[in-house]
PDB file of C-alpha atoms in Angstrom:
ATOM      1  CA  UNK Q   1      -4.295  46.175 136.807  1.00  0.00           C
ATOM      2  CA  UNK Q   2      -5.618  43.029 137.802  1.00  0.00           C
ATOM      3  CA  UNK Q   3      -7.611  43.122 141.186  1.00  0.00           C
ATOM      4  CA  UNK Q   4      -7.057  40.138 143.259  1.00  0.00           C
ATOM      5  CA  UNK Q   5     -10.357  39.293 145.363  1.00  0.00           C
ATOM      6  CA  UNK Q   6      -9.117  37.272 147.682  1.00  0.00           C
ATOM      7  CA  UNK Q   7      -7.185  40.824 149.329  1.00  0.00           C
ATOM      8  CA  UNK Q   8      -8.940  42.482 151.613  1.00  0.00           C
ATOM      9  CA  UNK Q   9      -9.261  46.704 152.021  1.00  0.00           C
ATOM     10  CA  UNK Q  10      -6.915  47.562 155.245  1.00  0.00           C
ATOM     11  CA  UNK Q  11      -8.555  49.643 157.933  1.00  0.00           C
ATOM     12  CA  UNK Q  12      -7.141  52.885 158.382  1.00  0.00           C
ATOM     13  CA  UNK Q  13      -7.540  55.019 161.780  1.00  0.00           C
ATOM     14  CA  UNK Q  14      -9.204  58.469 160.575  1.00  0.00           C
ATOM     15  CA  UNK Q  15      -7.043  60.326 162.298  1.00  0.00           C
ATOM     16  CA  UNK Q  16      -3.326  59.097 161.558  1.00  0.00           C
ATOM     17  CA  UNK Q  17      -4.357  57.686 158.584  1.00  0.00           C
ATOM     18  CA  UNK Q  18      -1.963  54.626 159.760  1.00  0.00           C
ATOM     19  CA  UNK Q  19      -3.021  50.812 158.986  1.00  0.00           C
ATOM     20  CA  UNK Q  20      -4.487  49.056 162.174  1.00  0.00           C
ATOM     21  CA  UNK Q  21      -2.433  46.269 163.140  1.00  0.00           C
ATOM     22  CA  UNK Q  22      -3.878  42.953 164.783  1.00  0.00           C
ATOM     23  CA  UNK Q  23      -3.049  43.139 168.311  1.00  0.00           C
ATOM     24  CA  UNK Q  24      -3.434  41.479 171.642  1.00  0.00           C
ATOM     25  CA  UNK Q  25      -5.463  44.751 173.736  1.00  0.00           C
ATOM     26  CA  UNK Q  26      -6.588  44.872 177.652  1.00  0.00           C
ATOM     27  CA  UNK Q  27      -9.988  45.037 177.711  1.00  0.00           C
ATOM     28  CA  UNK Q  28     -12.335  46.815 181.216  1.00  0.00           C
ATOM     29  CA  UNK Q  29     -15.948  46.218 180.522  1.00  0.00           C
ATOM     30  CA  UNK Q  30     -18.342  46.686 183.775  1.00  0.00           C
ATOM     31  CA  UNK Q  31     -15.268  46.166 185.948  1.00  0.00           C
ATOM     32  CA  UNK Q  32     -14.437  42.926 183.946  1.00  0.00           C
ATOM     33  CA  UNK Q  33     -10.853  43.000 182.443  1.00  0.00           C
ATOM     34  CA  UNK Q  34     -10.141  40.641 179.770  1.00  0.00           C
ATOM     35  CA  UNK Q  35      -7.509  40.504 176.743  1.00  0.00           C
ATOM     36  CA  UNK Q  36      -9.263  40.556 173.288  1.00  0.00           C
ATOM     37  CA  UNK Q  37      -7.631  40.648 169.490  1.00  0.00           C
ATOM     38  CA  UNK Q  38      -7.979  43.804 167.850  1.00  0.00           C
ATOM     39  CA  UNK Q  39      -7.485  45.948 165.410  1.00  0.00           C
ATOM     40  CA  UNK Q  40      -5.348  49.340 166.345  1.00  0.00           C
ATOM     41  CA  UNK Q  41      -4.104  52.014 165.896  1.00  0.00           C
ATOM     42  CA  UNK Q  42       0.017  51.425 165.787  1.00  0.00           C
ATOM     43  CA  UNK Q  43       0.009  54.777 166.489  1.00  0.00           C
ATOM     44  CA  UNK Q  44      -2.710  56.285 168.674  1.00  0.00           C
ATOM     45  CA  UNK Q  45      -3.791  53.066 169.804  1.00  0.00           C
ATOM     46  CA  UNK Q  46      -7.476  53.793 169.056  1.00  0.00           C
ATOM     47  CA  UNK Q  47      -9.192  50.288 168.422  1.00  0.00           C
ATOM     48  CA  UNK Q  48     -11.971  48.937 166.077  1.00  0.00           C
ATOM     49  CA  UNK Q  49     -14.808  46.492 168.191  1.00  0.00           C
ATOM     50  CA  UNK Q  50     -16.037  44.523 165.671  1.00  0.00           C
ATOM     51  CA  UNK Q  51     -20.341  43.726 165.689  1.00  0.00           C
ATOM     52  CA  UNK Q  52     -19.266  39.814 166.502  1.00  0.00           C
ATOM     53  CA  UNK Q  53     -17.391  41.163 169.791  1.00  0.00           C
ATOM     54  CA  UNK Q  54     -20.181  44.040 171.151  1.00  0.00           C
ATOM     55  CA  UNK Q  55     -22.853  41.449 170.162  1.00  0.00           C
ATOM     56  CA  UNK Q  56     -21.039  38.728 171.530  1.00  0.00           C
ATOM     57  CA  UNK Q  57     -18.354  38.490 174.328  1.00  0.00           C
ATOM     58  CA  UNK Q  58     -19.340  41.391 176.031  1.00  0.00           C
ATOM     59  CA  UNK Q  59     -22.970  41.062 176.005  1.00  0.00           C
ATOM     60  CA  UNK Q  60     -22.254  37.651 177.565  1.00  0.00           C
ATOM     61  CA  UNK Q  61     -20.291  39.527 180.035  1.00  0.00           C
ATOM     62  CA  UNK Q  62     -23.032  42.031 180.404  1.00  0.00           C
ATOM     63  CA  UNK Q  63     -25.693  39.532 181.366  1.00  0.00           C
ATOM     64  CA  UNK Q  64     -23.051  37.417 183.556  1.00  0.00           C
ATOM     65  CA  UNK Q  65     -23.150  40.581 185.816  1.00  0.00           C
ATOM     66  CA  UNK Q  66     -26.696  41.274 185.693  1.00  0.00           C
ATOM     67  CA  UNK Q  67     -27.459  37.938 186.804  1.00  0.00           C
ATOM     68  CA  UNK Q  68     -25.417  38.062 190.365  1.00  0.00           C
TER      69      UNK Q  68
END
């Protein structure tokens, strides 16, 4: 069997064992709401925040509050 590279390893939620899905999720951080793409959970909606989004988006958000 031939591996292609290119492919990537799905996630899989621990506990249904079901492939996340890219979706469109609401978001509340500090009282902020905001719609992000994620990966989830088709079934129990659980949701992956990936290192670019915590380090990112939300610690923007973060220091937008701090800062009023």
């Amino acid at each position: 069997m031939k591996i292609n590279k290119d492919e990537k390893t799905p996630w899989i939620c621990d506990k249904c064992n079901k492939e996340l899905e890219l979706k469109q999720v609401k978001v509340r951080y500090l009282g902020g709401n905001f719609e992000v793409e994620l990966m989830q959970c088709p079934e129990c909606k659980m949701v992956i925040i990936n290192e670019d989004l915590a380090l990112g988006k939300m610690l923007e958000v973060e220091k937008g509050l701090e800062d009023k």
